[in-house]
PDB file of C-alpha atoms in Angstrom:
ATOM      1  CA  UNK A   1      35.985  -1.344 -17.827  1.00 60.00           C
ATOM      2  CA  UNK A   2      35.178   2.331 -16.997  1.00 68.00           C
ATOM      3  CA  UNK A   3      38.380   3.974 -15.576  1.00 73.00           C
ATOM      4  CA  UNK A   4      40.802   1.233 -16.367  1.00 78.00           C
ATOM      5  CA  UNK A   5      43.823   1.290 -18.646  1.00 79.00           C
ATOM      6  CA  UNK A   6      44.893  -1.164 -20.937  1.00 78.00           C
ATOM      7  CA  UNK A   7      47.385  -3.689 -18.716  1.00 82.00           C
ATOM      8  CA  UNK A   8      45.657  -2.834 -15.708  1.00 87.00           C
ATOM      9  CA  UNK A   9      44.217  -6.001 -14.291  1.00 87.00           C
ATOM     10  CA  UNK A  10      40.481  -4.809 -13.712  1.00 87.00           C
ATOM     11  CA  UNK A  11      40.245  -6.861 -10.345  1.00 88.00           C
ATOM     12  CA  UNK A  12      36.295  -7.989 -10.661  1.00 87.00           C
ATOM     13  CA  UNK A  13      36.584 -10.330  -7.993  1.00 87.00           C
ATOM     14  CA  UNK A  14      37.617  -8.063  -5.315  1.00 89.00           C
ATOM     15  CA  UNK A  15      35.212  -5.525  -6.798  1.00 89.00           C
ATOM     16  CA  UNK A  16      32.060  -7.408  -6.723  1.00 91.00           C
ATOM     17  CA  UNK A  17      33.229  -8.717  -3.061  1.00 91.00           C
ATOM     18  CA  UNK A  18      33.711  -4.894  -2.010  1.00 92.00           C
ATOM     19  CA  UNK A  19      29.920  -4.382  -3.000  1.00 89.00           C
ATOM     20  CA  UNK A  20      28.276  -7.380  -1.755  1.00 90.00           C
ATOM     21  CA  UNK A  21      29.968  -5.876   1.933  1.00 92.00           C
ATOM     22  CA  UNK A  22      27.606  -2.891   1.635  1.00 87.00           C
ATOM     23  CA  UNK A  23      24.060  -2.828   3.026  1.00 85.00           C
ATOM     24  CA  UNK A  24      21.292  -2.503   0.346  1.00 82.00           C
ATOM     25  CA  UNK A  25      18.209  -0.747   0.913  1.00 82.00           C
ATOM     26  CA  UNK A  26      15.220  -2.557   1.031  1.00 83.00           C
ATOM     27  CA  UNK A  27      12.378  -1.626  -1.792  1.00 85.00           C
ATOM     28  CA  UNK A  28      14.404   1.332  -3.106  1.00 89.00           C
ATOM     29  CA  UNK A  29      13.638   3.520  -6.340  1.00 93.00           C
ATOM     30  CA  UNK A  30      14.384   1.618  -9.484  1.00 94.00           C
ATOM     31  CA  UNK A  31      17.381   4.440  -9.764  1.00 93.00           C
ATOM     32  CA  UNK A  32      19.044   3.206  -6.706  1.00 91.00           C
ATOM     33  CA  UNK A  33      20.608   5.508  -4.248  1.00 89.00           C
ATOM     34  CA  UNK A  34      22.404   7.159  -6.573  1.00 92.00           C
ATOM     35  CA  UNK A  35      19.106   7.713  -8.290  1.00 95.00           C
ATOM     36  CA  UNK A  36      17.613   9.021  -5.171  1.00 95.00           C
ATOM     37  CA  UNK A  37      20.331  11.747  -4.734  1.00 96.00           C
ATOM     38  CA  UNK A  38      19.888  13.252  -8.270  1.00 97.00           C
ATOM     39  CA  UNK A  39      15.864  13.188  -7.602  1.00 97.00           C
ATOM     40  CA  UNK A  40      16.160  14.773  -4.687  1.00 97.00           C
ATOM     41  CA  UNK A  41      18.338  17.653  -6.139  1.00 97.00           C
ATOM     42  CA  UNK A  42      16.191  18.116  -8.869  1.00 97.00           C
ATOM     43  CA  UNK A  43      13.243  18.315  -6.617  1.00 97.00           C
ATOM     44  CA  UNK A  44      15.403  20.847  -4.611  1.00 97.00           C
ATOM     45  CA  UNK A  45      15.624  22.977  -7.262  1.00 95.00           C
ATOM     46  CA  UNK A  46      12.834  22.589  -9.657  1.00 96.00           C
ATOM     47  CA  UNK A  47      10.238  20.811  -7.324  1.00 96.00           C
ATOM     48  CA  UNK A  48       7.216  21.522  -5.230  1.00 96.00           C
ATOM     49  CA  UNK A  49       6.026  19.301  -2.361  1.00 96.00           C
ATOM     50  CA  UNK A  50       2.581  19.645  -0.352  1.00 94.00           C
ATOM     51  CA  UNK A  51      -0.940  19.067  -0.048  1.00 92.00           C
ATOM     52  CA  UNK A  52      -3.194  19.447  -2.792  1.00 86.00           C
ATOM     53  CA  UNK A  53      -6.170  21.317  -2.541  1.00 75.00           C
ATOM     54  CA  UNK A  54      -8.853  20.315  -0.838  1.00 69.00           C
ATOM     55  CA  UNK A  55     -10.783  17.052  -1.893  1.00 66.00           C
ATOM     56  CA  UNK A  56     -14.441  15.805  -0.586  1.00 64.00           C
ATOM     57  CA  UNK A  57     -15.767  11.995  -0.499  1.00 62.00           C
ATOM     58  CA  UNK A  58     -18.348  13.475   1.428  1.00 61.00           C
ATOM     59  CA  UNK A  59     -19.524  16.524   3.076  1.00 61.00           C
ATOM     60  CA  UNK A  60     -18.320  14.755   6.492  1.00 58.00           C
ATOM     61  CA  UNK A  61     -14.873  13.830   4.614  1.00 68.00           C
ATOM     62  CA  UNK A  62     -12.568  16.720   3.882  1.00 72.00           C
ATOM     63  CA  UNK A  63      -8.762  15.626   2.903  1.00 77.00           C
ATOM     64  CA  UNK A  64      -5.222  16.725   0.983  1.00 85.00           C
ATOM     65  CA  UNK A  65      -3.587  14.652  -1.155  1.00 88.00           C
ATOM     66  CA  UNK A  66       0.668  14.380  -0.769  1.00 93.00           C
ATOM     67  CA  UNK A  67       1.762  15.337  -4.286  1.00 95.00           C
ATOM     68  CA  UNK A  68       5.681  15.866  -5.681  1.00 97.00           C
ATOM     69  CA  UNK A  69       5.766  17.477  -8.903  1.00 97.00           C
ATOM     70  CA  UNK A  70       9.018  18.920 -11.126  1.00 97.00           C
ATOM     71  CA  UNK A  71       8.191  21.535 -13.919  1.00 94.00           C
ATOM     72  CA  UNK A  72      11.184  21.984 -16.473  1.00 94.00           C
ATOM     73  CA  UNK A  73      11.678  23.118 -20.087  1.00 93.00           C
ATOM     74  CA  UNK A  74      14.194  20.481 -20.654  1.00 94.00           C
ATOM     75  CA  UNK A  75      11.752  17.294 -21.239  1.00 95.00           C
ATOM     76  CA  UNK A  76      14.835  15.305 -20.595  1.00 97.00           C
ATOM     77  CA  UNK A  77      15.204  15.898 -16.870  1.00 97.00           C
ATOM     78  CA  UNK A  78      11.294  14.349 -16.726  1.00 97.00           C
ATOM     79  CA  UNK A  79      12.419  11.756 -18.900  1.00 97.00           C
ATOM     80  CA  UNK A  80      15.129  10.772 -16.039  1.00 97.00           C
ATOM     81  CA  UNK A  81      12.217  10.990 -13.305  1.00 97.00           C
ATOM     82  CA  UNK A  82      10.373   8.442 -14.988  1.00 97.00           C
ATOM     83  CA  UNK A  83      13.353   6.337 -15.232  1.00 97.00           C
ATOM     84  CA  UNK A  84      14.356   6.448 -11.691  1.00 97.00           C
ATOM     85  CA  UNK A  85      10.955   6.384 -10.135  1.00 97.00           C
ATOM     86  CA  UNK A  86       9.280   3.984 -12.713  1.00 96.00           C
ATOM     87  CA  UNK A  87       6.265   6.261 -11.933  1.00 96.00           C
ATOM     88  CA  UNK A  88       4.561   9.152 -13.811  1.00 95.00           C
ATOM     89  CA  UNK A  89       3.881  10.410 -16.814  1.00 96.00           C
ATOM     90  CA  UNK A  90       5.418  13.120 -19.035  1.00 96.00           C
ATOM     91  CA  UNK A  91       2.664  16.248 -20.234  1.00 95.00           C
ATOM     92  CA  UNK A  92       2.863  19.714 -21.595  1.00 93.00           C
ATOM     93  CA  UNK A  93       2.219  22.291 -19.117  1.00 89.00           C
ATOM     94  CA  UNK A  94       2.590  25.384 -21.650  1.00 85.00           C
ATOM     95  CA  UNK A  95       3.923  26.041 -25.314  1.00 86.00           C
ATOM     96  CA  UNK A  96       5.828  29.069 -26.793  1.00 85.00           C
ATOM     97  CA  UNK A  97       3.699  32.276 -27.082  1.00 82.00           C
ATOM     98  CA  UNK A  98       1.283  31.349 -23.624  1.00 82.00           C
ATOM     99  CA  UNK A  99       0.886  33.523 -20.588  1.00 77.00           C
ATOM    100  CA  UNK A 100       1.403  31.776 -17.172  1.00 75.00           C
ATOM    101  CA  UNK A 101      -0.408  32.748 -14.167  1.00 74.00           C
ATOM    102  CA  UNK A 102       1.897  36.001 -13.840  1.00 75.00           C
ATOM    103  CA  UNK A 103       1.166  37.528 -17.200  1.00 79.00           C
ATOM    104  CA  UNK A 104       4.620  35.970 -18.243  1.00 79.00           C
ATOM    105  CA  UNK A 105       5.146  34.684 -21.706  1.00 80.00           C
ATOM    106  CA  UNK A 106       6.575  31.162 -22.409  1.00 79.00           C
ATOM    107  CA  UNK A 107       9.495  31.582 -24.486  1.00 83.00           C
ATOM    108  CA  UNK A 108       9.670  27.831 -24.984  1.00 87.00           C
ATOM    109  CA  UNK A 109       7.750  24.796 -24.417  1.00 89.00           C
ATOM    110  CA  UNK A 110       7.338  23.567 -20.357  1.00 89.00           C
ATOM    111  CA  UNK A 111       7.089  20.369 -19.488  1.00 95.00           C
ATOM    112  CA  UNK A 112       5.406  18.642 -15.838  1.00 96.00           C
ATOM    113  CA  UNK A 113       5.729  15.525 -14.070  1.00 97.00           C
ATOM    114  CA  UNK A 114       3.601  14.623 -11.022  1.00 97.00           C
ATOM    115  CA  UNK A 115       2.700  12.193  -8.785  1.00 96.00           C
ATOM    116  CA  UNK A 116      -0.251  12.098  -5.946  1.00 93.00           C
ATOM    117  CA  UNK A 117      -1.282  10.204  -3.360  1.00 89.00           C
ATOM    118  CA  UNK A 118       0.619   6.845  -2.169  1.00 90.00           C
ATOM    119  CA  UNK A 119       2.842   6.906  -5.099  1.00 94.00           C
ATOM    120  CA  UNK A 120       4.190  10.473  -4.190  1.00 95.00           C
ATOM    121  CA  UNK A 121       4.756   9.105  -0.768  1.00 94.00           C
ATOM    122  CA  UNK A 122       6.707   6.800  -1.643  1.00 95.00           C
ATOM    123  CA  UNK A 123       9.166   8.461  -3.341  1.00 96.00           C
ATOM    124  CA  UNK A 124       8.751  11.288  -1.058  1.00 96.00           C
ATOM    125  CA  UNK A 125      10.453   8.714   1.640  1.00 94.00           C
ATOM    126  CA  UNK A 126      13.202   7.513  -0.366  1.00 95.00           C
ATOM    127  CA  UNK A 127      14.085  10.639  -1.300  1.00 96.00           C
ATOM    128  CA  UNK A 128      13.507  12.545   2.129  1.00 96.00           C
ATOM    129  CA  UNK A 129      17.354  11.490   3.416  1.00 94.00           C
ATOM    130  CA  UNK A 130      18.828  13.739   0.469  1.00 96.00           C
ATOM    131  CA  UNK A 131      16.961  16.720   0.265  1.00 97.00           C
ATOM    132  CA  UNK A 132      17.710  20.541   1.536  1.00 96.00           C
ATOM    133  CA  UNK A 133      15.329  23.522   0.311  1.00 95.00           C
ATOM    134  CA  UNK A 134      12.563  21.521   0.445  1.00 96.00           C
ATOM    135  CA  UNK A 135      12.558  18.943   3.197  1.00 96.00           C
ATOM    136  CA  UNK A 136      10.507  20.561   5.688  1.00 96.00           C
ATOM    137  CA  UNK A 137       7.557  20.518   2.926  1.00 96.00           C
ATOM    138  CA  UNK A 138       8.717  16.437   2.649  1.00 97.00           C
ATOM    139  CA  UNK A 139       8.511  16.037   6.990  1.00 96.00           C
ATOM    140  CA  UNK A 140       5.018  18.030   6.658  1.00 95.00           C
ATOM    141  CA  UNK A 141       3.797  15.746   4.119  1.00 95.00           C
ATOM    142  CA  UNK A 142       5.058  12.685   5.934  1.00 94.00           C
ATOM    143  CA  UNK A 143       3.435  13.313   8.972  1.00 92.00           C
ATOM    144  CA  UNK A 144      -0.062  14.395   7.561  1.00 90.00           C
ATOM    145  CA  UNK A 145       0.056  10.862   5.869  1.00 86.00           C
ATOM    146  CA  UNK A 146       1.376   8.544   8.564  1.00 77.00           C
ATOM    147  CA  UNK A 147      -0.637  10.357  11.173  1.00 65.00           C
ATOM    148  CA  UNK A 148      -3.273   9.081   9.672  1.00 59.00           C
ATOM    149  CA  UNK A 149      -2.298   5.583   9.140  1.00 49.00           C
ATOM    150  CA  UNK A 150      -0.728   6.503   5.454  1.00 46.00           C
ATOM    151  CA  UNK A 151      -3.711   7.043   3.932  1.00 49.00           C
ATOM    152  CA  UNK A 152      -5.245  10.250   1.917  1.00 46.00           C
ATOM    153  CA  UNK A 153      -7.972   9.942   5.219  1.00 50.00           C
ATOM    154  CA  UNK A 154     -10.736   7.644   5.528  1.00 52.00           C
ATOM    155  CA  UNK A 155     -13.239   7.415   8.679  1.00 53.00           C
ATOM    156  CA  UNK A 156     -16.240   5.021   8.720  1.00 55.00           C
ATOM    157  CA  UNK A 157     -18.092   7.633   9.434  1.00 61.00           C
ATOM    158  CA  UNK A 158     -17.791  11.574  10.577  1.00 69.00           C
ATOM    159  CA  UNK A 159     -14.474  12.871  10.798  1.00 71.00           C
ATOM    160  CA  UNK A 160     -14.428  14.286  13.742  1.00 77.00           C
ATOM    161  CA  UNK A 161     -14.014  18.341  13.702  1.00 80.00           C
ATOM    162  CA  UNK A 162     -10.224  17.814  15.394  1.00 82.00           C
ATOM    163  CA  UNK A 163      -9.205  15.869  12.367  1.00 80.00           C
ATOM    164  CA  UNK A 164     -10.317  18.185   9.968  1.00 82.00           C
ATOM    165  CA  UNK A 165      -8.754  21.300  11.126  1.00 86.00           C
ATOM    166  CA  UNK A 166      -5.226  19.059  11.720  1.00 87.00           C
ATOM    167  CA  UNK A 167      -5.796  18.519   8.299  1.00 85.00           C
ATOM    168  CA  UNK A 168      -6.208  21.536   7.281  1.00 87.00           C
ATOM    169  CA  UNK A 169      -3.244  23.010   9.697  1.00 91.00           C
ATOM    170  CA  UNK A 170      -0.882  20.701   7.907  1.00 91.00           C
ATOM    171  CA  UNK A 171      -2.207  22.325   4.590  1.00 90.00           C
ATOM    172  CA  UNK A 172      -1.503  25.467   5.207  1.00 92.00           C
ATOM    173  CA  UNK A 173       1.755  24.828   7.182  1.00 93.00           C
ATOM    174  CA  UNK A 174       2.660  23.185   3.085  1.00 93.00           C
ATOM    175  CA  UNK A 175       1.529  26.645   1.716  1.00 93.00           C
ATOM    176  CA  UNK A 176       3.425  28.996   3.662  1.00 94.00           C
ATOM    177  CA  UNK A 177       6.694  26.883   3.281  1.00 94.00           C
ATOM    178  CA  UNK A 178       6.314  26.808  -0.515  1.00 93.00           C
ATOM    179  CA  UNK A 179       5.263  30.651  -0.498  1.00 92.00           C
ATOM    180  CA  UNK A 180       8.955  31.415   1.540  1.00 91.00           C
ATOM    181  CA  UNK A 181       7.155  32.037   4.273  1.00 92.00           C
ATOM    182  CA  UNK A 182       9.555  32.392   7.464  1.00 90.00           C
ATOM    183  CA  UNK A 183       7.241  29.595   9.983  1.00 90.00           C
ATOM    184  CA  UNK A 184       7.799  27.281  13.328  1.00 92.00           C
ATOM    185  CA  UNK A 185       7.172  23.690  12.585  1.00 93.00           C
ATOM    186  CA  UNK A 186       5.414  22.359  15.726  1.00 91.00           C
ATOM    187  CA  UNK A 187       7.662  20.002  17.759  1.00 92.00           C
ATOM    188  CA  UNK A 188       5.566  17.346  17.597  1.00 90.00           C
ATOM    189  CA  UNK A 189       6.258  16.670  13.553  1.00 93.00           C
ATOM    190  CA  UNK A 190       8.356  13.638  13.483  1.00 92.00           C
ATOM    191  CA  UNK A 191      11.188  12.417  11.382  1.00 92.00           C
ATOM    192  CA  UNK A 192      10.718   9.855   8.517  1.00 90.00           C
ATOM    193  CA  UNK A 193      12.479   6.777  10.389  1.00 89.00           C
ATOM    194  CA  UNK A 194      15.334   5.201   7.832  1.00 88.00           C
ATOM    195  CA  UNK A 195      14.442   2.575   5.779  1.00 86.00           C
ATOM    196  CA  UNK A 196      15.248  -0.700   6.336  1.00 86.00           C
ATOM    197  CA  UNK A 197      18.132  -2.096   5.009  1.00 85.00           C
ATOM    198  CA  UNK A 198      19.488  -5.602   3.718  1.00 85.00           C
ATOM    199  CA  UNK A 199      22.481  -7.026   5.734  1.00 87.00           C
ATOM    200  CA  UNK A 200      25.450  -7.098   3.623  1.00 90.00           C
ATOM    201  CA  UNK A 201      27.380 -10.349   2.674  1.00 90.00           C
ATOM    202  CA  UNK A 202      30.250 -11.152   5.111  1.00 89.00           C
ATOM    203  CA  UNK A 203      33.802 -11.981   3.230  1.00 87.00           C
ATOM    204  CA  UNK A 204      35.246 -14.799   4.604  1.00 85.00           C
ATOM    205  CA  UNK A 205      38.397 -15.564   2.632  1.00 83.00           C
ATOM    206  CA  UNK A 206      39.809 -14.159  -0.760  1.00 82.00           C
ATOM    207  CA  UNK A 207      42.220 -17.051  -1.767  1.00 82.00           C
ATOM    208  CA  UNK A 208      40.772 -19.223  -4.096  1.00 77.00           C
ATOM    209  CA  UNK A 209      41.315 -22.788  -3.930  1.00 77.00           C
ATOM    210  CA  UNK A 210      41.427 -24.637  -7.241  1.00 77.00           C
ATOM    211  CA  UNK A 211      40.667 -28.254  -6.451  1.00 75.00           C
ATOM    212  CA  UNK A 212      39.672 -30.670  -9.594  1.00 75.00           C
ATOM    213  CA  UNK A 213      39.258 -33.745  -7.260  1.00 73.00           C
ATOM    214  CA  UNK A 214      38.176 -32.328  -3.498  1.00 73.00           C
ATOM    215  CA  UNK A 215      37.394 -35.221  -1.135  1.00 75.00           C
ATOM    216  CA  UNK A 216      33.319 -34.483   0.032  1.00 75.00           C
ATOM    217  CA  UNK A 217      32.769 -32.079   3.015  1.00 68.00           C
ATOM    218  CA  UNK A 218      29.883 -31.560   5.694  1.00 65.00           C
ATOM    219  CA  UNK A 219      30.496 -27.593   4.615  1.00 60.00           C
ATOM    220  CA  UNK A 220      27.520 -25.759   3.895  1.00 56.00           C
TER     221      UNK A 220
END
C-alpha cells in the first residue's frame, strides 16, 4: 500500500470506513474531484472560456456557443483532459516551421482540445468551484446558458430583439475578459449553485463481532 512500511498494519477497514463518511458528488467528471482541481488549473493557465462566434439557424435566430478549450505543446496534458472528462478529442493545431496569427514561428508541434456546447457546460460546472484567472469567463458562460434554459437558444419563432442583444452583451462581456480587459460584471450574473451531493454512510460501530452460530435477528 502507497505510503506504508513493511510491519505497518495498513488498517483498510478503518480506511474504507473514513471514506464512505465523506459526501460524494453526484454525476461528477470521470477524474473525480481530484480530477476537477487539476482541470481547472490547467484551464487556469493554458485555457480559454467564452462564447464562440456568432452562429445562425435562421436569420431570426442569432446565438454563441459555451466552448472550453486548452492549447499545449505537451500532447500529454490533452491526453489527461480526455481522461478526466471522458470528452474530446486530441488534434494538431500547428507543426514546427508555421506562423501563428502573430507572425510567430512554431518551434514545435501544438496540440488543442475543445469542447462546445452542452458538453463544455458541463465540465464548465464541475470545474467552476476550482478555478481563479478564469472564472469570471466560467460565471459569464453559465449565465448566458442557464438564462436561457441551458440551451445554445432556441425560440419557436422570432427571437425577440431583447434576447439578441443579451446575447450578444454576454459575448462581448467573454471577449473583453479574455482580451485582459479591466470590466464590471453586472450584478445581476449569478453564481453556479453547488452540485448536489450524495449523503455519506453513517459509522455505527467499529468492533467486529465474529459469531459462527448467531441466533436470527429482526435487524435490518
Amino acid at each position: 500500500y502507497k505510503g506504508i512500511d513493511g510491519g505497518n498494519l495498513m488498517l483498510m477497514p478503518h480506511r474504507i470506513a473514513i471514506a464512505l463518511q465523506a459526501e460524494t458528488v453526484e454525476d461528477p467528471l470521470p477524474g473525480g474531484e481530484r480530477g476537477a482541481i487539476w482541470l481547472a488549473a490547467l484551464v487556469d493557465g493554458e485555457g480559454s472560456i467564452g462564447l464562440g462566434g456568432k452562429r445562425q439557424r435562421e436569420e431570426w435566430n442569432e446565438y454563441y456557443a459555451p466552448y472550453l478549450a486548452v492549447g499545449v505543446t505537451d500532447r500529454i496534458l490533452l491526453e489527461e483532459c480526455v481522461r478526466i472528462t471522458g470528452l474530446g478529442n486530441i488534434v494538431i493545431k500547428a507543426e514546427p516551421g508555421e506562423k501563428d496569427k502573430r507572425g510567430v514561428v512554431n518551434r514545435r508541434r501544438y496540440f488543442g482540445w475543445r469542447l462546445d456546447s452542452a458538453k463544455a457546460l458541463w465540465v464548465i460546472e464541475r470545474i467552476y468551484p476550482y478555478l481563479l484567472a478564469k472564472k469570471r469567463q466560467a460565471l459569464v458562460v453559465w449565465n448566458a446558458a442557464k438564462l436561457n434554459g441551458g440551451r445554445a437558444g432556441r425560440y419557436e419563432g422570432k427571437v425577440p430583439e431583447a434576447e439578441m442583444e443579451r446575447r450578444r452583451f454576454m459575448h462581448q462581456l467573454c471577449k473583453d475578459l479574455n482580451q485582459r480587459r479591466e470590466i464590471d460584471l453586472p450584478s445581476s450574473l449569478i453564481e453556479p449553485p453547488p452540485l448536489p451531493r450524495k449523503p455519506a454512510w453513517i459509522v455505527r460501530q467499529d468492533l467486529v463481532w465474529s459469531k459462527p452460530n448467531p441466533m436470527p435477528e429482526s435487524v435490518n
